[in-house]
Short mmCIF file of C-alpha atoms in Angstrom, two decimals:
data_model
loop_
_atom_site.label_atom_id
_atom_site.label_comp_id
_atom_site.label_asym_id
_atom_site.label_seq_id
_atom_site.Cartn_x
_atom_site.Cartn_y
_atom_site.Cartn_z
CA UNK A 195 7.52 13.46 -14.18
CA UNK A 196 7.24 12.75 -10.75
CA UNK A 197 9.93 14.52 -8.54
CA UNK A 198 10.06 14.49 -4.90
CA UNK A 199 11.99 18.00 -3.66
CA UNK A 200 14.08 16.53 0.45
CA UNK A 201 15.49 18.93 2.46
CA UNK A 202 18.43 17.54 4.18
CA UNK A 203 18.07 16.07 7.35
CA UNK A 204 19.83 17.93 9.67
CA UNK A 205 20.56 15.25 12.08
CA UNK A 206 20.03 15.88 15.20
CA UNK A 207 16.74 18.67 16.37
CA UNK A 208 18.49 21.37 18.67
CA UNK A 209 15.36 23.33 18.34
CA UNK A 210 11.87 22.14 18.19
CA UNK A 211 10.96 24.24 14.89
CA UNK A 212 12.15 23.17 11.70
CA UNK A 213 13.26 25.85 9.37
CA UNK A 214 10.92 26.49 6.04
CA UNK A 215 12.85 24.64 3.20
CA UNK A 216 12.58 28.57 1.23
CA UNK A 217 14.91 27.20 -1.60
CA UNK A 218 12.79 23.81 -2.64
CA UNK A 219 9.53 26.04 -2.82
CA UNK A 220 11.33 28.25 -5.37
CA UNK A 221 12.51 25.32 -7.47
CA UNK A 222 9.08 23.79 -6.79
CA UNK A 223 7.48 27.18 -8.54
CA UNK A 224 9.31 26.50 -11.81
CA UNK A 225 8.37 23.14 -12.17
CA UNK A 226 5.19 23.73 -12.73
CA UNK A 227 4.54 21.06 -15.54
CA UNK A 228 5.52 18.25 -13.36
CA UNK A 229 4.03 16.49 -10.45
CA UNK A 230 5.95 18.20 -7.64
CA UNK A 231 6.06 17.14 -3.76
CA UNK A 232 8.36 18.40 -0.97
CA UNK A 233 9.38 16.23 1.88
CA UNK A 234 10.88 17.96 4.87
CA UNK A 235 12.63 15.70 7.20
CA UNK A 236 13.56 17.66 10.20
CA UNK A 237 9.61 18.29 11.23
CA UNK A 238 9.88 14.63 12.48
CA UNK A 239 12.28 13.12 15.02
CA UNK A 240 15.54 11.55 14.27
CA UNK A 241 16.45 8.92 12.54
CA UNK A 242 12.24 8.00 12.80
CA UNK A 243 12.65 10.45 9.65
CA UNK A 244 13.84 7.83 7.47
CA UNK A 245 10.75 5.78 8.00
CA UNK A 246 8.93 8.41 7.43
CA UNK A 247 10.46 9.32 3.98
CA UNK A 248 10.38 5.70 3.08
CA UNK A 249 6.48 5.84 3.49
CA UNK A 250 6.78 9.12 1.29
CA UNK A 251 8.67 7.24 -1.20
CA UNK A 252 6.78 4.22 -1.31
CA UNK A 253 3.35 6.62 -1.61
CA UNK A 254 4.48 9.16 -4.17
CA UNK A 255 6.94 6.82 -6.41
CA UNK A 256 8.69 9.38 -7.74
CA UNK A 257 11.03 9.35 -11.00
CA UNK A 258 13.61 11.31 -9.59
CA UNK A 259 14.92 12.48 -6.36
CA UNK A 260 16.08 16.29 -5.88
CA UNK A 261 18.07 16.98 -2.72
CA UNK A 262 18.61 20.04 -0.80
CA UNK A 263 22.34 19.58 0.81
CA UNK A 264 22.39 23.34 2.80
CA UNK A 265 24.93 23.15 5.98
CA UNK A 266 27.67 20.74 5.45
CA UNK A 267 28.28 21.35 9.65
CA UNK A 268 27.52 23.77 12.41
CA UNK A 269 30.33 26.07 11.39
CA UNK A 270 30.72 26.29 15.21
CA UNK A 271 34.04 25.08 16.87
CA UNK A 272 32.15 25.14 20.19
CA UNK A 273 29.50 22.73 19.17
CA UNK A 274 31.20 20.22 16.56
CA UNK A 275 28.37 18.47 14.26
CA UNK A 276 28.54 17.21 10.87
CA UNK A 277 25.39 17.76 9.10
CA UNK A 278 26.46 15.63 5.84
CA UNK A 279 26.33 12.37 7.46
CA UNK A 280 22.63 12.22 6.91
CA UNK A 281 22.48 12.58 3.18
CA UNK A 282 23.78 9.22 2.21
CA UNK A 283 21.13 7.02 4.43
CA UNK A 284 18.64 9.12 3.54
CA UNK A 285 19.43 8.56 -0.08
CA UNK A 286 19.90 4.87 0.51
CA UNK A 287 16.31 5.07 2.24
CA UNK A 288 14.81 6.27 -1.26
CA UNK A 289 17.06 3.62 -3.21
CA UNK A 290 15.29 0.82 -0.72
CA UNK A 291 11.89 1.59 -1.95
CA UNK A 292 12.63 2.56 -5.01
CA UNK A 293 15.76 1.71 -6.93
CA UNK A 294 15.16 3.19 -10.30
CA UNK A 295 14.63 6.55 -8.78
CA UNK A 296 17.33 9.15 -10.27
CA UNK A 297 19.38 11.03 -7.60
CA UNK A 298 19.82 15.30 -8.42
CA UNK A 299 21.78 17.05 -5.69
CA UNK A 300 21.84 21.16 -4.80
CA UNK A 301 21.94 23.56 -2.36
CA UNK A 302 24.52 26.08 -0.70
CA UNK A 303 26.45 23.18 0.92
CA UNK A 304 26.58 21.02 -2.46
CA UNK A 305 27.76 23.74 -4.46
CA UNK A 306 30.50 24.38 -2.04
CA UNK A 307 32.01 21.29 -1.98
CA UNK A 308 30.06 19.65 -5.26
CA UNK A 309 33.52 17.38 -6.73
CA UNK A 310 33.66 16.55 -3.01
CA UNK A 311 30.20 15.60 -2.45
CA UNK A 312 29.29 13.21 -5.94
CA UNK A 313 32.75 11.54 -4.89
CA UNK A 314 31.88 10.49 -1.68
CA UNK A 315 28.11 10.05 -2.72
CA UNK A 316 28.06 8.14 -5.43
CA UNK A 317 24.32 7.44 -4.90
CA UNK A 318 23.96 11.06 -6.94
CA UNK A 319 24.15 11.19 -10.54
CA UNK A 320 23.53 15.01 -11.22
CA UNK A 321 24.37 18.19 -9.12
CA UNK A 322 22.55 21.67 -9.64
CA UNK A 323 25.25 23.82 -9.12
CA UNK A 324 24.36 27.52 -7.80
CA UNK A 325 20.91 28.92 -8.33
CA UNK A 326 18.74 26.13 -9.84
CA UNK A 327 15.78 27.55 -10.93
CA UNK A 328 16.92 27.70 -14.45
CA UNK A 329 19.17 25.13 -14.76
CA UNK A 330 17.29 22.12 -12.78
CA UNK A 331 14.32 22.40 -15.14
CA UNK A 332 16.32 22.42 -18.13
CA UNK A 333 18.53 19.60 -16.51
CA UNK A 334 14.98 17.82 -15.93
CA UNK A 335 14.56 17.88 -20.16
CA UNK A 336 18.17 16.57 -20.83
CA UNK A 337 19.05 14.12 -18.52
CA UNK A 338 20.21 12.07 -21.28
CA UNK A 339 22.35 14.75 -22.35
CA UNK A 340 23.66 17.13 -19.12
CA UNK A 341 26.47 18.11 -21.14
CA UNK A 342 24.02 20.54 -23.14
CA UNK A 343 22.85 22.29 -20.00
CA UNK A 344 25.09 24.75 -18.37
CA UNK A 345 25.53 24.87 -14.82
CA UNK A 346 25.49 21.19 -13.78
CA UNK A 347 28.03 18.19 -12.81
CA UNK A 348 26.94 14.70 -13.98
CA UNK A 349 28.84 11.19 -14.50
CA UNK A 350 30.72 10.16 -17.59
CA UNK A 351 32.63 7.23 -18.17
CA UNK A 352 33.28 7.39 -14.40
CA UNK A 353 34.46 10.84 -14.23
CA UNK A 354 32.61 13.65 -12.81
CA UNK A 355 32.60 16.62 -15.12
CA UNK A 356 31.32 20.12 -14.98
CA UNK A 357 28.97 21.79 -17.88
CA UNK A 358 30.27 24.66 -17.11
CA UNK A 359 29.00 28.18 -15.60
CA UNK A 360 25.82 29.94 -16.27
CA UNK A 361 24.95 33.73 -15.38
CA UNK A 362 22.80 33.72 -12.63
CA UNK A 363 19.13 34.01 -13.07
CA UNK A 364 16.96 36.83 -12.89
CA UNK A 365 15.50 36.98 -9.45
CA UNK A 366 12.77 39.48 -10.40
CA UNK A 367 11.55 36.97 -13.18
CA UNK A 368 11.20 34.30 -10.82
CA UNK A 369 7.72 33.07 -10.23
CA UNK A 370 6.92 33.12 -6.18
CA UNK A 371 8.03 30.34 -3.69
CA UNK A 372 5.11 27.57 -4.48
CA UNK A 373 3.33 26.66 -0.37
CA UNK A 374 0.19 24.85 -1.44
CA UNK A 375 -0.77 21.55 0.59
CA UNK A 376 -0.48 19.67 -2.68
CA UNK A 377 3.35 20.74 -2.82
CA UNK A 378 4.15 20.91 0.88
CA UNK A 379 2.34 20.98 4.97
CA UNK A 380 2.70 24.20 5.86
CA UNK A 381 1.17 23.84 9.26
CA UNK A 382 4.69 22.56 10.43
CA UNK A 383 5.76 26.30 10.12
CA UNK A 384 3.77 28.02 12.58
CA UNK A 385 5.34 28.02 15.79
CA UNK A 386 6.00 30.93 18.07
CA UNK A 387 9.78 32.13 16.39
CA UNK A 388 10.46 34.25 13.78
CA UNK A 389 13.04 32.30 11.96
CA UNK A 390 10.87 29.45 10.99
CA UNK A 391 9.66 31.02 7.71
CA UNK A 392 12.02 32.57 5.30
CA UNK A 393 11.34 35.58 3.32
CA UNK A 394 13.64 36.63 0.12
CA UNK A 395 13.92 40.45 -0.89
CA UNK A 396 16.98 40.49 -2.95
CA UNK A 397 19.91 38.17 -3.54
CA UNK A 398 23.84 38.88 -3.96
CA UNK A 399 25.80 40.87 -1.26
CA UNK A 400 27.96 43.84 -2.60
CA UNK A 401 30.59 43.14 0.23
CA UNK A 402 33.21 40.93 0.04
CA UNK A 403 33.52 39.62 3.84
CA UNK A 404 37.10 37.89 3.48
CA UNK A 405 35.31 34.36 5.73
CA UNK A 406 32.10 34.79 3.79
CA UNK A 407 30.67 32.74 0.70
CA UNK A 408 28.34 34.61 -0.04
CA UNK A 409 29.79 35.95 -2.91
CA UNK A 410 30.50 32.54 -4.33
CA UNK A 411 26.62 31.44 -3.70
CA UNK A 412 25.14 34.51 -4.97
CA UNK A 413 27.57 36.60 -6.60
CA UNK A 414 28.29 40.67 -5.41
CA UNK A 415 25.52 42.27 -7.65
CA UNK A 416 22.43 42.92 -5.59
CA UNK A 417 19.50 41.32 -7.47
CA UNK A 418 16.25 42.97 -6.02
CA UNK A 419 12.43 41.65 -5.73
CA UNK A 420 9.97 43.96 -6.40
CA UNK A 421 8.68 45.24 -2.75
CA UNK A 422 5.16 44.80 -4.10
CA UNK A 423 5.68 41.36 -4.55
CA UNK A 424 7.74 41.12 -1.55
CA UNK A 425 4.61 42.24 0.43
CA UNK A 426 2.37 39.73 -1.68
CA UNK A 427 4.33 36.94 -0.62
CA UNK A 428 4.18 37.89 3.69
CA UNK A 429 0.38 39.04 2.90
CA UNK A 430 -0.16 35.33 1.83
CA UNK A 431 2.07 33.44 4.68
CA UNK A 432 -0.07 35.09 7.18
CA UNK A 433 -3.41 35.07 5.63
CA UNK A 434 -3.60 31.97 4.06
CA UNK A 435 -1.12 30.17 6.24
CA UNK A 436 -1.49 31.34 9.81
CA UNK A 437 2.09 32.26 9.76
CA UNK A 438 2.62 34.34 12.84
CA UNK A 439 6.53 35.37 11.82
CA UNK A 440 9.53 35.37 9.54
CA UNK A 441 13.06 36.67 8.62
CA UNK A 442 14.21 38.54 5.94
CA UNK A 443 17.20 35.87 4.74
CA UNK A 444 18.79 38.70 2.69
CA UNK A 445 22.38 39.23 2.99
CA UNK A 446 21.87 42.05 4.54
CA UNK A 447 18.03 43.93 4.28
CA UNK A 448 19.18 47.63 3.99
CA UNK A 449 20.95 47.39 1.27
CA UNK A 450 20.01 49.59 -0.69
CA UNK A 451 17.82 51.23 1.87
CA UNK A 452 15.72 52.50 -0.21
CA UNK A 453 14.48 48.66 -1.10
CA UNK A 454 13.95 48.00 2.74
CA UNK A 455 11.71 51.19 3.47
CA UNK A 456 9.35 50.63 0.47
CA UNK A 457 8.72 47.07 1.91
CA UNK A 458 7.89 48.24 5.33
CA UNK A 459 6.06 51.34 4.33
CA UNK A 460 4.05 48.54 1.95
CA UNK A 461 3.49 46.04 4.95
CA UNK A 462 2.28 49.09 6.91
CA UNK A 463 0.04 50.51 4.28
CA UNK A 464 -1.80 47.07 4.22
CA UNK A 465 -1.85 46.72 8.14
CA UNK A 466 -0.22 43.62 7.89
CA UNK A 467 -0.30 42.33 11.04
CA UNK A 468 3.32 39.75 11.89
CA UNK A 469 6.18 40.22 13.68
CA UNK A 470 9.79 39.82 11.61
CA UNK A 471 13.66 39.86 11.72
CA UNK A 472 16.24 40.82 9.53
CA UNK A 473 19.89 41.43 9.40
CA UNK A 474 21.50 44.87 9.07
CA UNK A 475 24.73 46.12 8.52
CA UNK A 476 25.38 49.38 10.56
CA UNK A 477 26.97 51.28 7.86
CA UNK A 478 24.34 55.04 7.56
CA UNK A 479 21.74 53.22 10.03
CA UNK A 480 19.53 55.89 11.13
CA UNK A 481 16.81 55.85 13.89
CA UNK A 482 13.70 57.07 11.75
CA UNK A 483 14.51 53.79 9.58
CA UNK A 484 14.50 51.37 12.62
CA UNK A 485 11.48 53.10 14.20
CA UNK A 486 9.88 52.23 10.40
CA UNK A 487 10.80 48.81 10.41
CA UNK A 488 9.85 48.23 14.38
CA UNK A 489 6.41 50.09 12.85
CA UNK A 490 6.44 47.36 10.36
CA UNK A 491 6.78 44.86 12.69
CA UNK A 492 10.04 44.16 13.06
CA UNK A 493 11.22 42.94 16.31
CA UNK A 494 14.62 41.39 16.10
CA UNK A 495 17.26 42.87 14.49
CA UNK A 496 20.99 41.30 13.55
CA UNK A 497 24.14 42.58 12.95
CA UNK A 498 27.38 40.32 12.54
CA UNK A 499 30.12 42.96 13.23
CA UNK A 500 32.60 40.38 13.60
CA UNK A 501 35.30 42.75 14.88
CA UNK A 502 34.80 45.64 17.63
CA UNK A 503 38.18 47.63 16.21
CA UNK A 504 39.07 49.53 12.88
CA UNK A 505 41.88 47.26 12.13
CA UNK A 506 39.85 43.95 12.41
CA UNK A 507 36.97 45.33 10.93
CA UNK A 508 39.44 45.93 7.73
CA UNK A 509 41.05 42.71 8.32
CA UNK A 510 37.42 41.36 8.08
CA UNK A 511 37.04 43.92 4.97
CA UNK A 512 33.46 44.49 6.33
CA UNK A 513 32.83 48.19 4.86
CA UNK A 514 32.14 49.72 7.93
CA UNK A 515 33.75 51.32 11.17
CA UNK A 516 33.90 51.26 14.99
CA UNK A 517 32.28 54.27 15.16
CA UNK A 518 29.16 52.89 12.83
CA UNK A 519 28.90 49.93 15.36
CA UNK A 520 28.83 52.17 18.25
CA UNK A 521 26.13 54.18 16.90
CA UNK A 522 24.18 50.96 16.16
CA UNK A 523 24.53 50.28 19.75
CA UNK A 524 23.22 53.77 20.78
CA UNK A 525 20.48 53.81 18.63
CA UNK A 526 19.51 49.96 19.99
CA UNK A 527 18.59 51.58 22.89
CA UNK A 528 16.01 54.13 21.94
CA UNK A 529 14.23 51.68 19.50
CA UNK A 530 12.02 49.84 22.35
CA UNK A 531 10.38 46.24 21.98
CA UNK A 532 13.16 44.87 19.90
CA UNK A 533 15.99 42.82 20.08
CA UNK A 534 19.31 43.01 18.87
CA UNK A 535 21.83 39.94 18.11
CA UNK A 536 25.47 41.00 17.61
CA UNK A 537 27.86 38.47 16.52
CA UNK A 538 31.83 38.71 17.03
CA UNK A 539 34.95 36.35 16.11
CA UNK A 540 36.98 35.35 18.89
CA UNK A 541 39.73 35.42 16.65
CA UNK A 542 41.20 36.39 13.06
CA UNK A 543 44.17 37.63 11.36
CA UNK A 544 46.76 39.48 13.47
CA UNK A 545 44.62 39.32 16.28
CA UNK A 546 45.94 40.79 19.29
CA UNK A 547 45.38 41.15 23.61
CA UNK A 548 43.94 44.61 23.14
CA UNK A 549 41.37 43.46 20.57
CA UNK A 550 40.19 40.17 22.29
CA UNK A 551 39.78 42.34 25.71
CA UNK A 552 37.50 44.71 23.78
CA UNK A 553 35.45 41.79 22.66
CA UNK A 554 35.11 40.55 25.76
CA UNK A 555 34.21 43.94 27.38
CA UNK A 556 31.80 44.02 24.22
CA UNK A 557 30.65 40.48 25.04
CA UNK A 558 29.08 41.86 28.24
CA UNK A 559 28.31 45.48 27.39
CA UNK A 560 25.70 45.12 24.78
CA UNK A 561 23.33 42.83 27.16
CA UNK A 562 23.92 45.19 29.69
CA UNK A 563 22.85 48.36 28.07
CA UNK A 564 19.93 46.24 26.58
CA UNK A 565 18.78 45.08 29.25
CA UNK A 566 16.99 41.93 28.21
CA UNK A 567 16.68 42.09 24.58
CA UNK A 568 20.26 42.50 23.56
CA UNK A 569 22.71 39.46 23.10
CA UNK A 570 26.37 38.61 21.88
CA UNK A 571 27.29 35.38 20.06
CA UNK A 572 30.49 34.50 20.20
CA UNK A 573 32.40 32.15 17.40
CA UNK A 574 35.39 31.29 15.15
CA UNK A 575 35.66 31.62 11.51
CA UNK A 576 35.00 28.18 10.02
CA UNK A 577 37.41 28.00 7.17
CA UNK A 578 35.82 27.45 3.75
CA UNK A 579 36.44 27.25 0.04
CA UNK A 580 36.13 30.14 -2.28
CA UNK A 581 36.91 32.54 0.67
CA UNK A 582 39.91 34.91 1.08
CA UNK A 583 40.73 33.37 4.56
CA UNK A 584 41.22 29.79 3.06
CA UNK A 585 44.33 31.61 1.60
CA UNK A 586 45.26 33.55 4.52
CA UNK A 587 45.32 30.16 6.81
CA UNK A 588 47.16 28.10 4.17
CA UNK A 589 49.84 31.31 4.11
CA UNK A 590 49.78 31.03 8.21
CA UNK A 591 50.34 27.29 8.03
CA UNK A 592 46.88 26.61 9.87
CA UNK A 593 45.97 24.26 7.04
CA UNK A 594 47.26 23.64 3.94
CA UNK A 595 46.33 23.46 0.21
CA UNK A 596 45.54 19.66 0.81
CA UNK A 597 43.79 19.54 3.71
CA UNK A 598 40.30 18.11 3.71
CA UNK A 599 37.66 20.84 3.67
CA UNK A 600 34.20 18.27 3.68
CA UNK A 601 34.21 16.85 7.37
CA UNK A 602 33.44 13.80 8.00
CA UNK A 603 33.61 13.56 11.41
CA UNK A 604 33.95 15.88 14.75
CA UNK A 605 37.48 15.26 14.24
CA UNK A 606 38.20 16.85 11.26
CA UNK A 607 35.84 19.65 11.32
CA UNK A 608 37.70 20.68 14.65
CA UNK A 609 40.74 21.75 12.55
CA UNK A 610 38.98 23.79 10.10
CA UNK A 611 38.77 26.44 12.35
CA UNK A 612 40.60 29.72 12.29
CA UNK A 613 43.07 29.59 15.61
CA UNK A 614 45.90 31.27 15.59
CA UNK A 615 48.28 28.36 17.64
CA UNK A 616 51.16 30.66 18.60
CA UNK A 617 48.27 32.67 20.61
CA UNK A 618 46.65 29.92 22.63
CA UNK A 619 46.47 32.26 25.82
CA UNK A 620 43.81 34.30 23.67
CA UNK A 621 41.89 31.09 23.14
CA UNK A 622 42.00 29.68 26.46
CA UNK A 623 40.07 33.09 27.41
CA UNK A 624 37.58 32.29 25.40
CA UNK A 625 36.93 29.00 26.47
CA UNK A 626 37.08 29.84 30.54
CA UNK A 627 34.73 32.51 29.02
CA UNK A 628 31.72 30.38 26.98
CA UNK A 629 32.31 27.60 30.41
CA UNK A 630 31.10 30.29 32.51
CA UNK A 631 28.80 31.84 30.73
CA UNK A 632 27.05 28.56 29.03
CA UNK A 633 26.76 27.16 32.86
CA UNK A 634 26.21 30.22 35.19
CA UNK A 635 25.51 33.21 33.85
CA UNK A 636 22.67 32.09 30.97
CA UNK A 637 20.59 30.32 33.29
CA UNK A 638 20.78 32.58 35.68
CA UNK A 639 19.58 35.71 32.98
CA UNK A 640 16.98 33.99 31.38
CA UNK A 641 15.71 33.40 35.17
CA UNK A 642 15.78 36.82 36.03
CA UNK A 643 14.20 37.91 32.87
CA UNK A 644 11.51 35.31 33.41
CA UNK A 645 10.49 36.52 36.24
CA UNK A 646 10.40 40.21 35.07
CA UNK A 647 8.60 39.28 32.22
CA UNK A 648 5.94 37.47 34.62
CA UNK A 649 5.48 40.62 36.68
CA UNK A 650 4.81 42.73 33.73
CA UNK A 651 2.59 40.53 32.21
CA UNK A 652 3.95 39.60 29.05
CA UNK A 653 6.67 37.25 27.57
CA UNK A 654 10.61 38.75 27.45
CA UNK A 655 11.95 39.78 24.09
CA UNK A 656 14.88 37.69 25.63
CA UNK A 657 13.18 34.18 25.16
CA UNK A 658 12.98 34.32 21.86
#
């Protein structure tokens, strides 16, 4: 069979490099006795991209269709885009060339909101719900008969049912993400950033974030690669590929620890030459183990802290303390040539003046005692299914059991945001806060870092 593997368009290009479509080369890897291409959108502009993928179409003629629906929106209440708005032309820009050509659906954002999604779509006739890479090639063999395949949502007699749920597949077991130029152009994935090109260690998180979905994606048993093969698979990007960076998309990359330092102590026994990133949490961070991954390569680092005080970071239920972030911060400083990305909420549950002043003080710390490469992002929680703050907001009244949760327009994503009303003083800070910083104070950084960089010869860790 001939199958055709689309990321979704993401609508719009904020940034000039696409991101590596990680998940459709792992599905492409166990489909290895069909004729397998992948079509990635977002490396052309938009909506040219639906030419483009009608030219694909019209050239490949494939049997079916698989789509890749991953981000749903921006998540970010201070930069409102719906993402799913693209997925119906560019299904109906398959359907024009090719009628007969069966529609599968998947991703993070599918499984999410998959009822939602084949109701409002009805261009799609199956849905991958999960992890695929069992149950799409088995779905492939019965598409006659979904109901025998667990894991999937198909049409019957105008319904949309569920199969039913499967355990999640080995991740050790799984053959490597498939990059040939037969499959997909690689040479798309080369540009200067190190979040192009996704690497997977491990999947499932062990905490249970109360905004997060992790959980629901990929369960809370840590599922780990071996680091040999990890290796193997950066070893190839670079050599065979020219890639000149990636991220660790892990959860989180040291955890376990002892996972993380075998694959840097592997890269650096093969003098593999690439710079990386890779998010942490600060819970038992040490300096020897940064100073191994910065050995490795590693020059940008993330944490998403969320909270700056004991109580939120319980609120948040993220397993660690003030005290760990603090040390995270001290220890940024000693570990030179990196960057370090914190993230924060602007607000959550019981939320009070004392904690949003020591975000803000946080907001303008961190760059300050990393001069250069350290940064803050600031956001809300984006409310979302499956998550133990859909049931806190429904208990506060700031949405209730029937509200919509799949956007369709800047409208209705704006209220799926976690803002606590009777606080709007708190939230107003905020705003005067990301005005001033967004039109004064960035531009006038990334000036002064320019020029630093300029005098000492060499490009700041800010830039990128």
């Amino acid at each position: 069979m001939k199958i055709l593997l689309i990321q979704q368009d993401m609508g719009r290009r904020v940034i000039q490099y696409p991101m590596y479509p990680i998940g459709l080369s792992y599905l492409a890897a166990v489909l290895t006795d069909h004729d397998v291409r992948i079509f990635d959108p977002n490396v052309y502009d938009y909506p040219a991209s639906l030419d483009r993928l009608r030219n694909e179409v019209a050239a490949f003629k494939p049997d079916l269709v698989g789509i890749s629906i991953r981000n749903v929106d921006t998540t970010q209440r201070k930069d409102l885009f719906v993402n799913f708005n693209t997925v119906r032309p560019t299904l109906n820009a398959v359907i024009e060339v090719k009628p007969d050509t069966r529609i599968v659906a998947g991703g993070t954002g599918f499984s999410i909101y998959a009822r939602e999604i084949m109701s409002i779509v009805p261009e799609i006739e199956y849905g991958v719900y999960l992890e695929g890479e069992e149950s799409f090639p088995e779905l492939l063999s019965n598409l006659h008969t979904p109901e025998k395949v667990k894991g999937v949502f198909y049409r019957c007699n105008a319904q949309i049912v569920f199969s039913g749920p499967r355990k999640s597949p080995n991740f050790e077991s799984l053959p490597s993400p498939r990059r040939e130029s037969g499959v997909i152009d690689m040479t798309h994935y080369q540009g200067p950033l190190h979040n192009i090109v996704g690497v997977q260690s491990k999947r499932g998180c062990i905490y249970s974030c109360n905004y997060c979905t992790y959980v629901f994606l990929n369960k809370n048993r840590i599922r780990l690669r071996e680091p040999a093969r990890v290796v193997d698979e950066i070893e190839e990007l670079v050599k065979e590929f020219g890639v000149k960076g990636f991220t660790f998309v892990d959860s989180l990359f040291n955890m376990p620890e002892s996972h993380a330092r075998e694959i840097c102590e592997e890269m650096i026994r093969r003098r593999i030459r690439v710079t990386w990133g890779a998010w942490l949490t600060p819970l038992n961070v040490t300096e020897d183990f940064l100073m191994l991954m910065r050995e490795a390569g590693c020059r940008h680092i993330g944490y998403s802290p969320d909270a700056v005080t004991d109580r939120g970071l319980q609120v948040l239920q993220k397993g660690f303390s003030a005290a760990d972030l603090e040390r995270s911060i001290q220890l940024a400083k000693k570990i030179k040539d990196v960057a370090f990305g914190y993230g924060f909420f602007c607000d959550y549950p019981g939320m009070n003046m004392r904690e949003t002043l020591k975000t803000l003080f946080m907001f303008f710390k961190i760059p300050f005692v990393l001069p250069g490469r350290g940064g803050v992002g600031l956001g809300w929680i984006r409310i979302e299914p499956y998550t133990k703050i859909f049931d806190t907001a429904v208990r506060e009244g700031i949405i209730s059991q029937d509200t919509k949760m799949l956007p369709e327009n800047k409208q209705e994503l704006a209220k799926l945001f976690y803002v606590n009303r009777s606080k709007w003083y708190q939230t107003l800070m905020f705003d005067i806060v990301f005005s001033l910083v967004d039109r004064v104070m960035k531009p006038a950084v990334k000036v002064f870092f320019r020029v630093i960089g300029q005098v000492r010869g060499r490009k700041a860790l800010y830039d990128s």
